[in-house]
Coordinates of C-alpha atoms in Angstrom, one line a residue:
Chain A
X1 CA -21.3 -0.1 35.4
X2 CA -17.5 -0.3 34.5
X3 CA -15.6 -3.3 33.9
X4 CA -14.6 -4.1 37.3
X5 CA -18.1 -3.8 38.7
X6 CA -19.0 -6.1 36.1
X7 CA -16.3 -9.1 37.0
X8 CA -17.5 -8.6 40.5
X9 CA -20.8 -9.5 39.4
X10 CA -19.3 -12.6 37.7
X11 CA -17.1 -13.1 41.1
X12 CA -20.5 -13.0 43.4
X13 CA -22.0 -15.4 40.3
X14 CA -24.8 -13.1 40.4
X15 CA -27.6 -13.5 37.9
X16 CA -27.5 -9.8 37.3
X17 CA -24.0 -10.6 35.4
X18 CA -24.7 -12.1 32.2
X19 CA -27.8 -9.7 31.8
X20 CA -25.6 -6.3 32.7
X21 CA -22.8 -7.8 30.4
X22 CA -25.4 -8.2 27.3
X23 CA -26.6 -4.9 28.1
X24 CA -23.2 -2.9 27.7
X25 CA -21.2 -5.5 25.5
X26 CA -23.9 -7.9 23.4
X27 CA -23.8 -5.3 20.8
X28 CA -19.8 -5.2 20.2
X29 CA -19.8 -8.9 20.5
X30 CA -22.2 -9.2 17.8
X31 CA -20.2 -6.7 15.7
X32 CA -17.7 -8.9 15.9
X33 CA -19.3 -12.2 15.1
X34 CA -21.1 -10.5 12.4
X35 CA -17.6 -9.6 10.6
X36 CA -16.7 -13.2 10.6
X37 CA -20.2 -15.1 10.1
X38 CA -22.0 -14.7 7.6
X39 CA -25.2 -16.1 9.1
X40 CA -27.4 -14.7 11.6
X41 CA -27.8 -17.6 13.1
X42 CA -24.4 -18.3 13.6
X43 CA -23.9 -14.7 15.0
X44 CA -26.3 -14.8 17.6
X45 CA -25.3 -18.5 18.4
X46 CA -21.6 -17.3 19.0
X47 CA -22.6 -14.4 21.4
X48 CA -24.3 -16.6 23.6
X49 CA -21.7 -19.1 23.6
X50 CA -19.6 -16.3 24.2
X51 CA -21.0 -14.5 27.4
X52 CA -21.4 -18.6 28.6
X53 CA -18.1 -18.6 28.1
X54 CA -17.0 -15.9 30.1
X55 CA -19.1 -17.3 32.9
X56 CA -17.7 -20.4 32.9
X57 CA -14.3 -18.8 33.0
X58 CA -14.7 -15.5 35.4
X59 CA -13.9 -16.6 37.7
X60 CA -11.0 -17.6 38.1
X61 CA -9.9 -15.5 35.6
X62 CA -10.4 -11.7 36.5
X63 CA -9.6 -10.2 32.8
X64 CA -8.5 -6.3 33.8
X65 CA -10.6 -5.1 30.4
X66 CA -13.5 -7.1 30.0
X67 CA -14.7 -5.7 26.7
X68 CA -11.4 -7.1 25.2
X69 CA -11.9 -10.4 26.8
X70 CA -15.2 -10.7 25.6
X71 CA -14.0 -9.6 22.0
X72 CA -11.3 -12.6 22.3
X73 CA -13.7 -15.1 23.8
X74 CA -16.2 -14.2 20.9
X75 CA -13.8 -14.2 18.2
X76 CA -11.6 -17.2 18.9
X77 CA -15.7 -18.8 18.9
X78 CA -16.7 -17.8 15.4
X79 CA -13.7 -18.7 13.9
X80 CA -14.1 -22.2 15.0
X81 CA -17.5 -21.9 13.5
X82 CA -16.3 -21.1 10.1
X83 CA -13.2 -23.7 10.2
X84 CA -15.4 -26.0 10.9
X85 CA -17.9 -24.8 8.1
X86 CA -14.6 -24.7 5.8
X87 CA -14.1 -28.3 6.3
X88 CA -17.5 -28.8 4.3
X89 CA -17.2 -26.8 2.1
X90 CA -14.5 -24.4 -0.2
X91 CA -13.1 -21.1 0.4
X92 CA -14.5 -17.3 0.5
X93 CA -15.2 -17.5 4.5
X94 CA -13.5 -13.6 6.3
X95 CA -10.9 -15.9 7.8
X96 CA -10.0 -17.6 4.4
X97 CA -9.9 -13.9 2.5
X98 CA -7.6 -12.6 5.1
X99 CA -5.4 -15.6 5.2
X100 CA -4.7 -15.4 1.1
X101 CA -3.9 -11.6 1.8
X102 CA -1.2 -12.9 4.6
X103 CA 0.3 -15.1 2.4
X104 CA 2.1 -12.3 1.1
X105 CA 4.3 -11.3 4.5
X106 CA 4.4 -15.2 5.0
X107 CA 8.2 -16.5 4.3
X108 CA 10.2 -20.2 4.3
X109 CA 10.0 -22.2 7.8
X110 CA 12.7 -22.3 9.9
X111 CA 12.0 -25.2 12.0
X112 CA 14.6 -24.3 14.6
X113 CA 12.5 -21.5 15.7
X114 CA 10.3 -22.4 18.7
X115 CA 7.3 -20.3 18.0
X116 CA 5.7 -19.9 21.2
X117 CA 2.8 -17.8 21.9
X118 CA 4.6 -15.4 24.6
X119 CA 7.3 -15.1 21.2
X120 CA 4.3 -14.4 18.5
X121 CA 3.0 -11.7 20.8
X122 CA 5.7 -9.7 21.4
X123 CA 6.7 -9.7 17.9
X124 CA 3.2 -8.3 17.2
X125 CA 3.0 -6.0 19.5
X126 CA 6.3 -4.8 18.5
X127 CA 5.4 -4.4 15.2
X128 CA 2.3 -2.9 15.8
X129 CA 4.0 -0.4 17.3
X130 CA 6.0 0.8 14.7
X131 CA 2.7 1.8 12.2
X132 CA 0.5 5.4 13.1
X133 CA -2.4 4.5 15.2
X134 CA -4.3 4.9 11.3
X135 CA -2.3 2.1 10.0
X136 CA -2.7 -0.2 12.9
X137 CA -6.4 0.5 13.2
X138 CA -7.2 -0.5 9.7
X139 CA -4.6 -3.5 9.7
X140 CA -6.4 -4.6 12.8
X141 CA -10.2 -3.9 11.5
X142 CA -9.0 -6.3 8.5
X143 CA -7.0 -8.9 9.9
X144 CA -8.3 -9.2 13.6
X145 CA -11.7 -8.1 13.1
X146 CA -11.7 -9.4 9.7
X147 CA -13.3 -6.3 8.5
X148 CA -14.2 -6.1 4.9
X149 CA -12.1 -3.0 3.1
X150 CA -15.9 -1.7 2.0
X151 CA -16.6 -2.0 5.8
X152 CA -13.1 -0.3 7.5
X153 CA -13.8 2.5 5.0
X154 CA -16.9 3.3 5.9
X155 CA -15.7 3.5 9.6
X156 CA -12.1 5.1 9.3
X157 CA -14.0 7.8 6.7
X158 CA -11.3 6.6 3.8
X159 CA -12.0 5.3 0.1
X160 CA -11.9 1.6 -0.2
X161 CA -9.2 2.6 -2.7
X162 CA -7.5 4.1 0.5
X163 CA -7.5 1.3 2.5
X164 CA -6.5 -1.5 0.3
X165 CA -3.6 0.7 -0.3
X166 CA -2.9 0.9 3.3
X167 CA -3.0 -2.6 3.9
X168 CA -1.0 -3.5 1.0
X169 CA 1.7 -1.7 2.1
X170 CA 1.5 -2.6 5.9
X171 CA 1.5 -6.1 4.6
X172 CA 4.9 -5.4 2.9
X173 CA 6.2 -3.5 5.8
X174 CA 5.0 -6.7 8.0
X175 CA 7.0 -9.0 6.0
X176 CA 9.9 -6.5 5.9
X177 CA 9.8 -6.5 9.8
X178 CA 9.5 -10.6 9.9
X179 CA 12.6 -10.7 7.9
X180 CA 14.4 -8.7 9.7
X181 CA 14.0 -10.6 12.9
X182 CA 15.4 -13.6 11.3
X183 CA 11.8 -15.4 10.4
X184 CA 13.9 -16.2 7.2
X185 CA 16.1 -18.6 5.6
Chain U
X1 CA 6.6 -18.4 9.2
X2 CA 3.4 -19.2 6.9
X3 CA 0.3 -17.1 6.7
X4 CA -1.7 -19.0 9.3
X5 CA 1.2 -18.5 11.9
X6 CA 1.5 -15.0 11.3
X7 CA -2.5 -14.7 11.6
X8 CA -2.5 -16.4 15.0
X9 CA 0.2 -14.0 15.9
X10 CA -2.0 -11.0 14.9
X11 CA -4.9 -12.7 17.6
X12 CA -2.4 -12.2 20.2
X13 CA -2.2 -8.5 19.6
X14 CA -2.1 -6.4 22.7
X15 CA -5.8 -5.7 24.4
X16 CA -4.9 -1.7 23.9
X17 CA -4.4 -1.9 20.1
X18 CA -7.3 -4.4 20.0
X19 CA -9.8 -2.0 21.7
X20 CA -8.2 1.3 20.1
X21 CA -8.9 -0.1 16.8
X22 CA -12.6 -0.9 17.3
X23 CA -13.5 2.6 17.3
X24 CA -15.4 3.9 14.6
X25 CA -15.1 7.5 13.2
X26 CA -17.6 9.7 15.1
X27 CA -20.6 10.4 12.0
X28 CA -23.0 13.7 12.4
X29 CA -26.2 13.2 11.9
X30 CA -27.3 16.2 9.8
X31 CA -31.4 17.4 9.4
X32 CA -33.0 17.9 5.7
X33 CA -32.3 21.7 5.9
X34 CA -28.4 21.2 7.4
X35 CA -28.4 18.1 4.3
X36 CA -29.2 21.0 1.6
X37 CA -27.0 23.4 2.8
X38 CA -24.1 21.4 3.0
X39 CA -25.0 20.1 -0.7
X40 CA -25.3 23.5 -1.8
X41 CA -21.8 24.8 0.1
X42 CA -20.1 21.5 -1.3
X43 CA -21.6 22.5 -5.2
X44 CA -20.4 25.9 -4.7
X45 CA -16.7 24.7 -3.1
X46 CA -16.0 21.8 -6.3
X47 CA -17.1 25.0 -8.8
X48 CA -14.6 26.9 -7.4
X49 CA -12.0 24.3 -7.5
X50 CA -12.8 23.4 -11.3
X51 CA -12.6 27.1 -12.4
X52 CA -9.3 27.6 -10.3
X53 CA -8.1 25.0 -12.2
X54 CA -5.4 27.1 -14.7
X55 CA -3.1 25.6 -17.3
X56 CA 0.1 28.0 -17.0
X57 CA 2.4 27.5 -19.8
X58 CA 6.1 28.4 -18.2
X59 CA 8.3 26.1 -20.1
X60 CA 10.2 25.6 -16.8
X61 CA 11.7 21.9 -16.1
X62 CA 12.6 21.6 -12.8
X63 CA 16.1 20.1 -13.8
X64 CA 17.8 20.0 -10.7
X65 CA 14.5 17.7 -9.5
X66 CA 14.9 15.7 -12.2
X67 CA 18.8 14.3 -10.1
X68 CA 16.0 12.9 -8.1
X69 CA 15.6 10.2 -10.5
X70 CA 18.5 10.8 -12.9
X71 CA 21.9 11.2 -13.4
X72 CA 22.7 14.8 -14.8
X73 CA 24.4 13.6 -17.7
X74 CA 21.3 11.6 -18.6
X75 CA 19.1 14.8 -18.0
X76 CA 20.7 16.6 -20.6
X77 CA 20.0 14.0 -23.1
X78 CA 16.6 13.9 -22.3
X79 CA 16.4 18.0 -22.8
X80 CA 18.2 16.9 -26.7
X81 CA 16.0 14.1 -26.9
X82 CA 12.2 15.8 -26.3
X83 CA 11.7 14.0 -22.9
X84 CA 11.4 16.9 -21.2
X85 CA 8.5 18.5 -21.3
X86 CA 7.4 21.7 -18.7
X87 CA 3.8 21.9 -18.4
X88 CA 2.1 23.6 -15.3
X89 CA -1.1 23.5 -13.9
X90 CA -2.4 24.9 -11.0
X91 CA -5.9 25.4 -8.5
X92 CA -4.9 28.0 -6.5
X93 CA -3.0 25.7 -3.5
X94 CA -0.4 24.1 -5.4
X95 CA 1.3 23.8 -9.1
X96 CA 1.8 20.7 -10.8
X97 CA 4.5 20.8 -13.5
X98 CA 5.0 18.2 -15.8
X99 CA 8.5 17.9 -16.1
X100 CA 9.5 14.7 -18.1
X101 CA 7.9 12.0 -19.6
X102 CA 10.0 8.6 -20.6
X103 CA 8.6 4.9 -21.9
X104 CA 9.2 1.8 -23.4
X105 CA 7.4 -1.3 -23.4
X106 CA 6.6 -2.0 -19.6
X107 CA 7.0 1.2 -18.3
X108 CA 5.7 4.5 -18.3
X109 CA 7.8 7.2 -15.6
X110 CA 6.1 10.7 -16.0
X111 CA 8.1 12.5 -13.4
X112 CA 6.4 16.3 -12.0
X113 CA 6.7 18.7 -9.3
X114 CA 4.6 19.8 -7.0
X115 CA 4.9 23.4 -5.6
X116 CA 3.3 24.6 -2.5
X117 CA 1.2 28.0 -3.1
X118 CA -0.5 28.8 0.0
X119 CA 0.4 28.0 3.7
X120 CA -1.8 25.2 3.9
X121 CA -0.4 23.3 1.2
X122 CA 3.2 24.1 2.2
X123 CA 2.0 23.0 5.7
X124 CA 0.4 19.9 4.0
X125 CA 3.6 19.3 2.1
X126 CA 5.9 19.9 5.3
X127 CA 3.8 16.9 7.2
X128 CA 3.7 14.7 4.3
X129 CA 7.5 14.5 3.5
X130 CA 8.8 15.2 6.5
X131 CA 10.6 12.3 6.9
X132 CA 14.5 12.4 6.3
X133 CA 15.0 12.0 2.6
X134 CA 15.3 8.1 1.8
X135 CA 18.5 7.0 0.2
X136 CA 16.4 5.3 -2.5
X137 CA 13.5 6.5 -4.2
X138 CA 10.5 5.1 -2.0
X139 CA 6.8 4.7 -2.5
X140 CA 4.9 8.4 -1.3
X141 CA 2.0 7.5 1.0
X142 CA -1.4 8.5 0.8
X143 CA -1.0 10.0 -2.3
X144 CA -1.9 8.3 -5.6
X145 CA -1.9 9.1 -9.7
X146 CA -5.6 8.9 -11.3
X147 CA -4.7 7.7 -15.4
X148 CA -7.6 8.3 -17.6
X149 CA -8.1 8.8 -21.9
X150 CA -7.7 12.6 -22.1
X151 CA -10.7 12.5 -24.8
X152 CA -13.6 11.5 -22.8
X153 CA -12.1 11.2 -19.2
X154 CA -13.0 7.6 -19.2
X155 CA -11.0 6.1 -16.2
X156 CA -8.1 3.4 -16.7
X157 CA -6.7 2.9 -13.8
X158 CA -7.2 5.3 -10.4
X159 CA -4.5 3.8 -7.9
X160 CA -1.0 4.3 -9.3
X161 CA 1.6 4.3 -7.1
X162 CA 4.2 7.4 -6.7
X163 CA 8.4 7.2 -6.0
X164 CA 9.7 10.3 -4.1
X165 CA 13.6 11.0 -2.8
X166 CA 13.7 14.6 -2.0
X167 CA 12.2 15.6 1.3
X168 CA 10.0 18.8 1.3
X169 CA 12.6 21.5 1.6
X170 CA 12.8 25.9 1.4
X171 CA 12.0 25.8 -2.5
X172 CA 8.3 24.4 -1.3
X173 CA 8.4 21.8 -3.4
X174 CA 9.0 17.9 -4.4
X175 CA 9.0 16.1 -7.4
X176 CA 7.6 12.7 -7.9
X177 CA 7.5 9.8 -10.3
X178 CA 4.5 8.4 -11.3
X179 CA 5.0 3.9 -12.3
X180 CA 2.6 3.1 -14.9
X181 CA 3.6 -0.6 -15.7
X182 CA 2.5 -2.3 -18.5
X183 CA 2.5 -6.0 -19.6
X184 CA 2.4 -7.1 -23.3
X185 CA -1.3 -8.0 -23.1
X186 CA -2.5 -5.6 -20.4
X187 CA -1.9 -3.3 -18.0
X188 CA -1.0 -3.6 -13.9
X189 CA 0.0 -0.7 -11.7
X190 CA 1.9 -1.3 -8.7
X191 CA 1.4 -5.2 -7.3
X192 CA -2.1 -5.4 -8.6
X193 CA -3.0 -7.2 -12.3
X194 CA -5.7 -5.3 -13.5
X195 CA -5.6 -6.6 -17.7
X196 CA -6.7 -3.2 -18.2
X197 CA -5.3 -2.6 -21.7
X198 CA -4.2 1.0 -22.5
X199 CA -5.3 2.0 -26.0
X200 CA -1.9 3.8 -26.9
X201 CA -3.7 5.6 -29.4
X202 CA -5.3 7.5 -27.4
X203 CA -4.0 10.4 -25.3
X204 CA -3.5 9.9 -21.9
X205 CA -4.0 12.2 -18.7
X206 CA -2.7 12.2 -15.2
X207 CA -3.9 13.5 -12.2
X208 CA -2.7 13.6 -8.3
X209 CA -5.3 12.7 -5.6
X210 CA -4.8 12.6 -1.5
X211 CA -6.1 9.3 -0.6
X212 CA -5.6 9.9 2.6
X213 CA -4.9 12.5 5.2
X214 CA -5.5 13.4 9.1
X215 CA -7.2 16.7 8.2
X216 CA -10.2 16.4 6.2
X217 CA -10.0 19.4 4.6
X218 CA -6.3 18.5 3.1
X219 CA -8.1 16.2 1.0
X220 CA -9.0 18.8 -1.8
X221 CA -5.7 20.4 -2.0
X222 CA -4.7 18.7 -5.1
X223 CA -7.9 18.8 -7.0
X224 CA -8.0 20.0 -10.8
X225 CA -4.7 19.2 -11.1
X226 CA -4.3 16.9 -14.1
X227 CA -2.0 16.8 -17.1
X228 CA -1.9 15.5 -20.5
X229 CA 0.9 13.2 -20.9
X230 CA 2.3 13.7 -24.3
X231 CA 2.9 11.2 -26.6
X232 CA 6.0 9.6 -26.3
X233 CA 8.2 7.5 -28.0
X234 CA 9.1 4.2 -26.4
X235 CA 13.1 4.2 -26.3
X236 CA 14.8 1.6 -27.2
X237 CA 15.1 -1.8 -26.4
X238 CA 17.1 -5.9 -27.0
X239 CA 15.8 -9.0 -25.9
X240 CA 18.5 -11.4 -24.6
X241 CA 17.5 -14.4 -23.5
X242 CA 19.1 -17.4 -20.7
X243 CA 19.6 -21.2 -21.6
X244 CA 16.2 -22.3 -20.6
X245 CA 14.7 -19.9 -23.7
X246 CA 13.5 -17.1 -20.9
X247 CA 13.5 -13.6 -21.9
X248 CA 15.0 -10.8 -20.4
X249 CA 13.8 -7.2 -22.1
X250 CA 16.6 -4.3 -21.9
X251 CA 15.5 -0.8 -22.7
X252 CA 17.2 2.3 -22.2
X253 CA 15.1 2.1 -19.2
X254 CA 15.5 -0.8 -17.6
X255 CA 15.2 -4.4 -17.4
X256 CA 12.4 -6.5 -17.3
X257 CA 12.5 -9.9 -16.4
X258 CA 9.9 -12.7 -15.6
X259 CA 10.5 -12.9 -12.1
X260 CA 8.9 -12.7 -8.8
X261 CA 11.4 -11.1 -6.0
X262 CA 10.7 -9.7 -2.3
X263 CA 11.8 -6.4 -1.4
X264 CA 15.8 -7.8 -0.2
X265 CA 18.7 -5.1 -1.1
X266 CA 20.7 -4.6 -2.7
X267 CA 20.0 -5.5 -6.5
X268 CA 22.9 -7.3 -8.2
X269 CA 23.8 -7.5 -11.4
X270 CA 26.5 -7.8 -14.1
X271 CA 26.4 -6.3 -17.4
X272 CA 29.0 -7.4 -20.1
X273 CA 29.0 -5.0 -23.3
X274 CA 30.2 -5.6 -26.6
X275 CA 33.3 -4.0 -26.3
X276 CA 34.6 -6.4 -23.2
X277 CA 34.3 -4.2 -20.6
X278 CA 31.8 -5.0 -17.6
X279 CA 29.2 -2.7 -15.3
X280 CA 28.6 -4.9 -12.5
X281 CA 26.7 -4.1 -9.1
X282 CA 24.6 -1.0 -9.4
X283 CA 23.2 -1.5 -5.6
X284 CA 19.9 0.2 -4.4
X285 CA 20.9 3.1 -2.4
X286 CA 24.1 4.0 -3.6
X287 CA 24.6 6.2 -6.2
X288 CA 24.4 4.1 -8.6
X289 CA 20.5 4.1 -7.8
X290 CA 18.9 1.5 -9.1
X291 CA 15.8 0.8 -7.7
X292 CA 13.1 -2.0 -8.3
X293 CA 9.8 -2.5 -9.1
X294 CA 7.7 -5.7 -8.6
X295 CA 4.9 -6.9 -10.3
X296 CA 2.8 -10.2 -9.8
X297 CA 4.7 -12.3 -12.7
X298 CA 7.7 -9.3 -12.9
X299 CA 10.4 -7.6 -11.9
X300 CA 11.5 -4.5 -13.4
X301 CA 14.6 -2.4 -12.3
X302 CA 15.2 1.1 -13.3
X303 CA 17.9 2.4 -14.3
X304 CA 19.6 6.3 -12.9
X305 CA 20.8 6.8 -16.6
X306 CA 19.7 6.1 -19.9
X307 CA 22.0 3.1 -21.6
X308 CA 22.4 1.8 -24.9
X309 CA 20.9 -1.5 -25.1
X310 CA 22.5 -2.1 -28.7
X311 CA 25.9 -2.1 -26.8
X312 CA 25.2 -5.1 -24.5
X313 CA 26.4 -8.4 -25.1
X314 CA 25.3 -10.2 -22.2
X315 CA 23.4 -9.4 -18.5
X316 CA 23.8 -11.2 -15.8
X317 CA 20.8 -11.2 -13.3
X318 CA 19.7 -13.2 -10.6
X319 CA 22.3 -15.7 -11.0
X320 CA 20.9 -16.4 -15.2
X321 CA 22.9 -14.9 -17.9
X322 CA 21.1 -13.4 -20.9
X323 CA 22.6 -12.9 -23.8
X324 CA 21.4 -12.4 -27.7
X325 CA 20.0 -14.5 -30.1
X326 CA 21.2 -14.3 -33.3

């Protein structure tokens, strides 16, 4: 069943939905919540809340790629989790690690920039499409899908020595491009 | 912008990159019989490559290479000095000739040259500098310096970063410079402290890996090719130091101070020497050519020719003047 079959299902608010969704997507969901949680629990909590989610919101929203909806939905969910979870207790969470790696590209605030969120994605997506697709894959398996370097290694068939190297120097070339469109005093 | 705005911005990248990046790289699953043949071809293929593996004595420094990083006048007196050095190796695909090695007390810069000797290599090469030449030496991707006690092998450091400035041209070949860093107590190579410390007693050797490439079977290309890095003598050096008792180090080098910079252009600064007269603004790019490298707790600048540190009065850096302590 393809994705558009799929939101019809969600459209008719079919049972068949939820249970075709889980069937072709519960896995990636989980791959994703697993990157960011490190409790089963969690995971398996955040999936559910996920494919919830994307009932309670399909319809009216009719996402054109329903795999990447799902991959936001379950995503934005687990990091809630641990930022919550941070707020008990210190550091080492996959959000916190990739945060301290970001501090690197961040620079000085310029308070007369209106950062909106139509702004912050064209500048990503502009950026991201200045690195090879083998730079942007590993800069997104790290920093979206908060990957572990052991973990993009073993998937992009690279040394971890490889890929830290990678995403040091995307991380430079990110700050690079932020300074360059004036996100600097 | 700080780090938790710019990793809100990277949630809002496009569903296409998203999805394109969750793929993973197809595996094969192989049976026991396919496992112990593929063992037995890989055995067979890293003998090959370690017998290939020739040290060719030519005595050949590739001077003109050596403009990539230095001015001629300054190659010359590395030639009179016994910085030059012109040691090959090679494994059948490429050649690796040591050409120069120079140090002082935060730096190490073997520079060496890399020749093409089959098609695939040169085709490797072609790809891998193919961009237009930078105007300032720039970091080579995907390929990194292994640094490791010639004696017993044991491993110091396996993620060096390179400089290159020549693209790949008709010669089929490019030379690069390897930046080992030092600090007093320890070591750190490129942006990374390690407090590794080198045991300078002890003779060092280098070799080249591909960290990275899109054909699989580039990866071995450079393989046997290491090189003993001779010992050298660390040239000279002053400390100066600014009002506030900070220390600036000034080698025939370079500078070295305890700063933490980003990557702007160009690097300013203003040297006054003992005789009155003033260098001021070698800019990155130019060819003046000085270039910068930054560490966690330093910055170091290069210079394109070797000064005399014993002439300088004062340096100006940063908007801090240095100047000796008597």
């Amino acid at each position: 069943m393809d994705d558009k079959q799929l939101v019809e299902l969600f459209f008719e608010r079919s049972e068949k939905a939820l249970a075709e969704t889980t069937n072709k997507y519960g896995a990636y969901c989980r791959y994703i919540a697993d990157n960011i949680l490190d409790d089963k629990q969690d995971s398996e909590e955040c999936v559910q809340d996920a494919l919830t989610a994307a009932w309670n919101s399909i319809p009216p929203q009719k996402p054109k790629s329903l795999k990447a909806y799902l991959a936001r939905l379950t995503r934005n969910l687990a990091i809630n989790i641990i930022k919550k979870k941070a707020a008990q207790k210190r550091g080492g969470d996959a959000r916190q690690l990739a945060l301290d790696e970001l501090r690197e590209c961040s620079l000085p605030e310029t308070p007369e920039t209106q950062l909106d969120a139509k702004l912050l994605k064209e500048l990503i997506d502009r950026f991201l499409q200045t690195l090879s697709k083998k730079q942007r894959t590993v800069f997104l398996k790290r920093y979206w899908f908060l990957c572990t370097p052991e973990k993009i290694a073993s998937e992009c068939a690279m040394s971890v020595s490889a890929v830290n190297t990678m995403l040091s120097r995307t991380r430079k070339q990110l700050k690079k491009f932020l300074t360059e469109e004036g996100f600097d005093v | 912008m700080n780090e938790e705005v710019i990793f809100d911005m990277i949630s809002l990248a496009d569903d296409e990159y998203v999805l394109d990046a969750s793929h993973k790289k197809r595996t094969i699953r192989l049976g026991k019989h396919a496992v112990s043949m593929l063992a037995a071809a890989l055995i067979c293929t890293v003998l090959l490559a370690c017998a290939a593996a020739a040290v060719v004595v030519t005595n050949i420094v590739h001077k003109g290479s050596l403009n990539d990083f230095y001015e001629s006048s300054t190659v010359s007196e590395m030639e009179s000095r016994g910085y030059t050095v012109g040691k090959s190796v090679e494994n059948g695909h490429a050649r690796l000739t040591l050409d120069s090695v120079m140090s002082d007390n935060f730096r190490c810069h073997p520079v060496f040259t890399l020749e093409a000797l089959d098609d695939e290599t040169d085709d490797y090469f072609k790809r891998q500098f193919s961009e237009p030449a930078p105007d300032t030496p720039h970091n080579v991707e995907y390929l990194v310096c292994k640094l490791c006690y010639a004696d017993n092998g044991e491993l110091i450091y396996d993620n060096i970063g390179l400089m290159w400035y020549r693209y790949y041209g008709k010669d089929k070949s490019v030379t690069l410079r390897a930046d080992i860093l030092y600090s007093r107590d320890g070591v750190w190579i490129g942006d990374e402290r390690k407090n590794i410390v080198i045991d300078r007693s002890r003779k060092l050797k280098l070799s080249v890996e591909i960290i990275y490439a899109d054909n699989i079977s580039d990866l071995h290309l450079l393989d046997g090719l290491e090189t003993e890095l001779p010992h050298s003598e660390p040239v000279k050096y002053v400390r100066l130091y600014s009002q506030s008792g900070e220390q600036a180090y000034i080698s025939e080098l370079g500078i070295a101070v305890p700063r933490t910079y980003g990557d702007q252009t160009p690097w300013l600064y203003t040297i006054k020497w003992k005789d009155g007269s003033v260098t001021k603004e070698y800019e990155t790019g130019s060819s003046g050519g000085i270039y910068n490298t930054i560490g966690k707790e330093m910055c170091l600048i290069d210079f394109r020719r070797l000064i005399d540190p014993d002439n300088i009065e004062s340096i100006e850096l940063f908007g801090t003047t240095y100047t000796r302590r008597e």
